[in-house]
Amino acid sequence: MSNFDHDDFVRNAIRVLGKRLLAIQELYAEDAVLNDPQASVRGSAAISEAVSTLLSSLPPDFAFTATSPAIGHHGLGRLQWRGGPSDGPAVVTGTDIAQIEAGRIQWLHVFIDPVTG
């Protein structure tokens, strides 16, 4: 990721949550892997299904937003984010770590921060 761009990284993440399958096919390598705490899936259809399952479990006003600029170098990128009601406090925070190869995401690891309090 020699030309790492925070805005592109955030736009791409938002697009995946929107027009999922088309965006996934454009942004991810054909054999890309998504690893989150609950599952590991490979390929566009499986990644789209995992995102669909996540979104269907959330309230309609739930939104994910970046909490700091994405950073990256040497083919890796990191995006810290929060999730919660669009007009309310965060109920979950985390970090996505992506490996980029040939301009596409090869794998994405999703880390959910432990709940404190």
Coordinates of N, CA and C in Angstrom, one line a residue:
M1 N 0.8 -1.2 0.0 CA 0.0 0.0 0.0 C 0.9 1.2 0.0
S2 N 1.6 1.4 -1.0 CA 2.6 2.5 -1.0 C 1.8 3.9 -1.1
N3 N 0.7 3.9 -1.7 CA -0.1 5.1 -1.8 C -1.3 5.0 -0.9
F4 N -1.1 4.8 0.4 CA -2.2 4.6 1.4 C -3.0 5.8 1.5
D5 N -4.3 5.8 1.5 CA -5.1 6.9 1.6 C -6.3 6.7 2.6
H6 N -6.3 7.4 3.7 CA -7.3 7.2 4.7 C -8.7 7.3 4.2
D7 N -9.0 8.3 3.4 CA -10.3 8.5 2.9 C -10.8 7.3 2.0
D8 N -9.9 6.8 1.2 CA -10.2 5.7 0.4 C -10.5 4.5 1.2
F9 N -9.7 4.2 2.3 CA -9.9 3.1 3.1 C -11.3 3.2 3.8
V10 N -11.7 4.4 4.3 CA -12.9 4.6 5.0 C -14.1 4.4 4.0
R11 N -13.9 5.0 2.8 CA -15.0 4.9 1.8 C -15.2 3.5 1.4
N12 N -14.1 2.7 1.3 CA -14.2 1.3 0.9 C -14.9 0.5 2.0
A13 N -14.6 0.8 3.2 CA -15.2 0.1 4.3 C -16.7 0.3 4.3
I14 N -17.1 1.6 4.1 CA -18.5 2.0 4.1 C -19.2 1.3 2.9
R15 N -18.6 1.3 1.7 CA -19.2 0.7 0.5 C -19.4 -0.8 0.8
V16 N -18.5 -1.5 1.5 CA -18.8 -2.9 1.7 C -20.0 -3.1 2.5
L17 N -20.3 -2.2 3.5 CA -21.5 -2.3 4.3 C -22.7 -1.9 3.5
G18 N -22.6 -1.2 2.4 CA -23.7 -0.8 1.6 C -24.0 -1.8 0.5
K19 N -23.4 -1.6 -0.7 CA -23.6 -2.4 -1.9 C -22.6 -3.6 -1.7
R20 N -22.9 -4.5 -0.9 CA -22.0 -5.5 -0.4 C -21.3 -6.3 -1.5
L21 N -22.0 -7.1 -2.1 CA -21.4 -8.1 -3.0 C -20.6 -7.4 -4.1
L22 N -21.1 -6.4 -4.8 CA -20.4 -5.8 -5.8 C -19.2 -5.1 -5.3
A23 N -19.3 -4.4 -4.2 CA -18.1 -3.8 -3.6 C -17.1 -4.8 -3.1
I24 N -17.5 -5.9 -2.6 CA -16.6 -6.9 -2.1 C -15.8 -7.5 -3.3
Q25 N -16.5 -7.7 -4.4 CA -15.9 -8.3 -5.6 C -14.9 -7.3 -6.1
E26 N -15.1 -6.0 -6.0 CA -14.2 -4.9 -6.5 C -13.0 -4.7 -5.6
L27 N -13.3 -4.8 -4.2 CA -12.3 -4.4 -3.3 C -11.4 -5.5 -2.7
Y28 N -12.0 -6.7 -2.7 CA -11.3 -7.9 -2.1 C -10.8 -8.8 -3.3
A29 N -9.7 -9.5 -3.0 CA -9.1 -10.5 -3.9 C -10.2 -11.6 -3.9
E30 N -10.2 -12.4 -5.0 CA -11.1 -13.4 -5.2 C -11.2 -14.4 -4.1
D31 N -10.0 -14.7 -3.5 CA -9.9 -15.7 -2.5 C -9.7 -15.1 -1.1
A32 N -10.1 -13.8 -1.0 CA -9.9 -13.1 0.3 C -10.5 -13.8 1.5
V33 N -9.9 -13.5 2.6 CA -10.4 -14.1 3.9 C -10.8 -13.0 4.9
L34 N -11.9 -13.2 5.5 CA -12.4 -12.3 6.5 C -12.4 -13.1 7.8
N35 N -11.6 -12.6 8.8 CA -11.6 -13.3 10.1 C -12.2 -12.3 11.2
D36 N -13.2 -12.7 11.8 CA -13.7 -12.0 13.0 C -13.8 -12.9 14.1
P37 N -14.1 -12.4 15.3 CA -14.1 -13.3 16.5 C -15.0 -14.5 16.4
Q38 N -16.1 -14.4 15.6 CA -17.0 -15.5 15.5 C -16.8 -16.5 14.4
A39 N -16.1 -16.0 13.3 CA -16.0 -16.9 12.2 C -14.8 -16.5 11.3
S40 N -14.4 -17.4 10.4 CA -13.5 -17.1 9.3 C -14.1 -17.6 8.0
V41 N -14.2 -16.7 7.1 CA -14.8 -17.1 5.8 C -13.9 -16.7 4.7
R42 N -14.1 -17.4 3.5 CA -13.2 -17.1 2.4 C -14.1 -16.9 1.1
G43 N -13.8 -15.9 0.3 CA -14.4 -15.6 -0.9 C -15.5 -14.6 -0.8
S44 N -15.9 -14.0 -2.0 CA -16.8 -12.9 -2.0 C -18.2 -13.2 -1.5
A45 N -18.7 -14.4 -1.9 CA -20.1 -14.7 -1.4 C -20.1 -14.9 0.1
A46 N -19.1 -15.6 0.6 CA -19.1 -15.9 2.1 C -18.9 -14.6 2.9
I47 N -18.0 -13.7 2.4 CA -17.8 -12.4 3.0 C -19.1 -11.6 3.0
S48 N -19.8 -11.6 1.9 CA -21.0 -10.8 1.8 C -22.1 -11.4 2.7
E49 N -22.1 -12.7 2.8 CA -23.1 -13.4 3.8 C -22.8 -13.0 5.2
A50 N -21.5 -13.0 5.6 CA -21.1 -12.7 6.9 C -21.5 -11.3 7.3
V51 N -21.3 -10.3 6.4 CA -21.7 -8.9 6.6 C -23.2 -8.8 6.7
S52 N -23.9 -9.6 5.8 CA -25.3 -9.6 5.9 C -25.9 -10.1 7.2
T53 N -25.3 -11.2 7.7 CA -25.7 -11.7 9.0 C -25.5 -10.7 10.1
L54 N -24.3 -10.1 10.1 CA -24.0 -9.1 11.1 C -25.0 -7.9 11.0
L55 N -25.3 -7.4 9.9 CA -26.2 -6.2 9.8 C -27.6 -6.6 10.1
S56 N -28.0 -7.8 9.8 CA -29.4 -8.3 10.2 C -29.6 -8.4 11.7
S57 N -28.5 -8.5 12.4 CA -28.6 -8.7 13.9 C -28.6 -7.3 14.6
L58 N -28.4 -6.2 13.8 CA -28.3 -4.9 14.4 C -29.5 -4.1 14.2
P59 N -29.8 -3.1 15.1 CA -30.9 -2.2 14.9 C -30.8 -1.4 13.7
P60 N -31.8 -0.9 13.0 CA -31.7 -0.2 11.8 C -30.9 1.1 11.9
D61 N -30.9 1.7 13.1 CA -30.2 3.0 13.2 C -28.7 2.8 13.7
F62 N -28.3 1.6 13.7 CA -26.9 1.3 14.1 C -25.9 1.7 13.0
A63 N -24.8 2.4 13.3 CA -23.9 2.9 12.3 C -22.4 2.6 12.8
F64 N -21.6 2.3 11.9 CA -20.2 2.2 12.1 C -19.5 3.4 11.6
T65 N -18.5 4.0 12.4 CA -17.8 5.1 11.9 C -16.3 5.0 12.4
A66 N -15.4 5.6 11.6 CA -14.0 5.6 11.9 C -13.8 6.5 13.1
T67 N -12.9 6.1 14.0 CA -12.7 7.0 15.2 C -11.3 7.7 15.1
S68 N -10.5 7.3 14.1 CA -9.2 8.0 13.9 C -8.9 7.7 12.4
P69 N -7.9 8.4 11.9 CA -7.5 8.2 10.5 C -6.9 6.8 10.4
A70 N -7.3 6.2 9.3 CA -6.7 4.9 8.9 C -5.2 5.1 8.6
I71 N -4.4 4.1 9.0 CA -3.0 4.2 8.7 C -2.5 2.9 8.0
G72 N -1.4 3.0 7.3 CA -0.9 1.8 6.6 C 0.4 2.0 6.0
H73 N 1.1 0.9 5.9 CA 2.4 0.8 5.2 C 2.7 -0.6 4.8
H74 N 3.5 -0.8 3.8 CA 4.0 -2.2 3.5 C 2.9 -3.2 3.3
G75 N 1.8 -2.8 2.7 CA 0.7 -3.7 2.4 C -0.2 -4.0 3.6
L76 N -0.1 -3.3 4.7 CA -1.0 -3.5 5.8 C -1.7 -2.1 6.1
G77 N -3.0 -2.2 6.5 CA -3.7 -1.0 6.9 C -4.5 -1.3 8.2
R78 N -4.7 -0.2 9.0 CA -5.4 -0.4 10.2 C -6.5 0.7 10.3
L79 N -7.7 0.3 10.6 CA -8.8 1.3 10.8 C -9.5 1.0 12.2
Q80 N -9.5 2.0 13.0 CA -10.2 1.9 14.3 C -11.6 2.5 14.1
W81 N -12.6 1.9 14.7 CA -13.9 2.2 14.5 C -14.8 2.1 15.8
R82 N -16.0 2.6 15.7 CA -17.0 2.5 16.8 C -18.3 2.1 16.1
G83 N -19.2 1.5 16.9 CA -20.5 1.2 16.4 C -21.5 1.5 17.5
G84 N -22.7 1.9 17.0 CA -23.8 2.2 17.9 C -24.8 3.0 17.2
P85 N -25.9 3.4 18.0 CA -26.9 4.2 17.4 C -26.3 5.4 16.7
S86 N -26.8 5.8 15.6 CA -26.3 7.0 14.9 C -26.3 8.2 15.7
D87 N -27.2 8.3 16.6 CA -27.3 9.5 17.5 C -27.0 9.2 18.9
G88 N -26.3 8.1 19.2 CA -26.0 7.8 20.6 C -24.6 7.3 20.8
P89 N -24.3 6.9 22.0 CA -23.0 6.5 22.4 C -22.6 5.1 21.7
A90 N -21.3 4.9 21.6 CA -20.8 3.7 21.1 C -21.1 2.5 22.0
V91 N -21.5 1.4 21.4 CA -21.8 0.2 22.2 C -20.7 -0.9 21.9
V92 N -19.9 -0.6 20.8 CA -18.8 -1.5 20.5 C -17.8 -0.7 19.8
T93 N -16.5 -1.1 20.0 CA -15.4 -0.4 19.4 C -14.5 -1.6 18.9
G94 N -13.6 -1.2 17.9 CA -12.7 -2.2 17.4 C -11.7 -1.7 16.4
T95 N -11.0 -2.6 15.9 CA -10.0 -2.3 14.9 C -10.0 -3.3 13.8
D96 N -9.9 -2.9 12.5 CA -9.8 -3.8 11.4 C -8.3 -3.7 10.9
I97 N -7.7 -4.8 10.6 CA -6.4 -4.9 10.1 C -6.5 -5.6 8.7
A98 N -6.1 -4.9 7.7 CA -6.2 -5.5 6.3 C -4.8 -5.7 5.7
Q99 N -4.7 -6.8 5.0 CA -3.5 -7.0 4.1 C -3.9 -6.7 2.7
I100 N -3.2 -5.9 2.0 CA -3.5 -5.5 0.6 C -2.5 -6.1 -0.3
E101 N -2.9 -6.8 -1.3 CA -2.0 -7.3 -2.3 C -2.6 -7.0 -3.7
A102 N -1.8 -6.4 -4.6 CA -2.2 -6.0 -5.9 C -3.4 -5.1 -5.9
G103 N -3.4 -4.2 -4.9 CA -4.5 -3.2 -4.8 C -5.8 -3.7 -4.2
R104 N -5.9 -5.0 -3.8 CA -7.1 -5.5 -3.2 C -6.9 -6.1 -1.8
I105 N -7.9 -6.2 -1.0 CA -7.8 -6.8 0.3 C -7.7 -8.3 0.1
Q106 N -6.6 -8.8 0.7 CA -6.4 -10.3 0.7 C -6.9 -10.9 1.9
W107 N -6.7 -10.3 3.0 CA -7.4 -10.7 4.3 C -7.7 -9.5 5.1
L108 N -8.7 -9.7 5.9 CA -9.2 -8.7 6.9 C -9.4 -9.3 8.2
H109 N -8.8 -8.8 9.2 CA -9.0 -9.3 10.6 C -9.7 -8.2 11.4
V110 N -10.8 -8.6 12.0 CA -11.7 -7.7 12.8 C -11.4 -8.0 14.2
F111 N -11.0 -7.0 15.0 CA -10.8 -7.1 16.4 C -11.8 -6.3 17.1
I112 N -12.6 -6.9 18.1 CA -13.6 -6.2 18.9 C -12.9 -6.0 20.2
D113 N -13.0 -4.7 20.7 CA -12.4 -4.4 22.0 C -13.2 -5.0 23.1
P114 N -12.6 -5.4 24.2 CA -13.3 -6.0 25.3 C -14.2 -4.9 26.0
V115 N -15.3 -5.3 26.5 CA -16.2 -4.3 27.1 C -15.6 -4.1 28.5
T116 N -15.5 -2.8 28.9 CA -15.1 -2.5 30.2 C -16.1 -1.7 31.0
G117 N -16.1 -1.7 32.3 CA -17.0 -0.9 33.0 C -17.7 -1.7 34.0

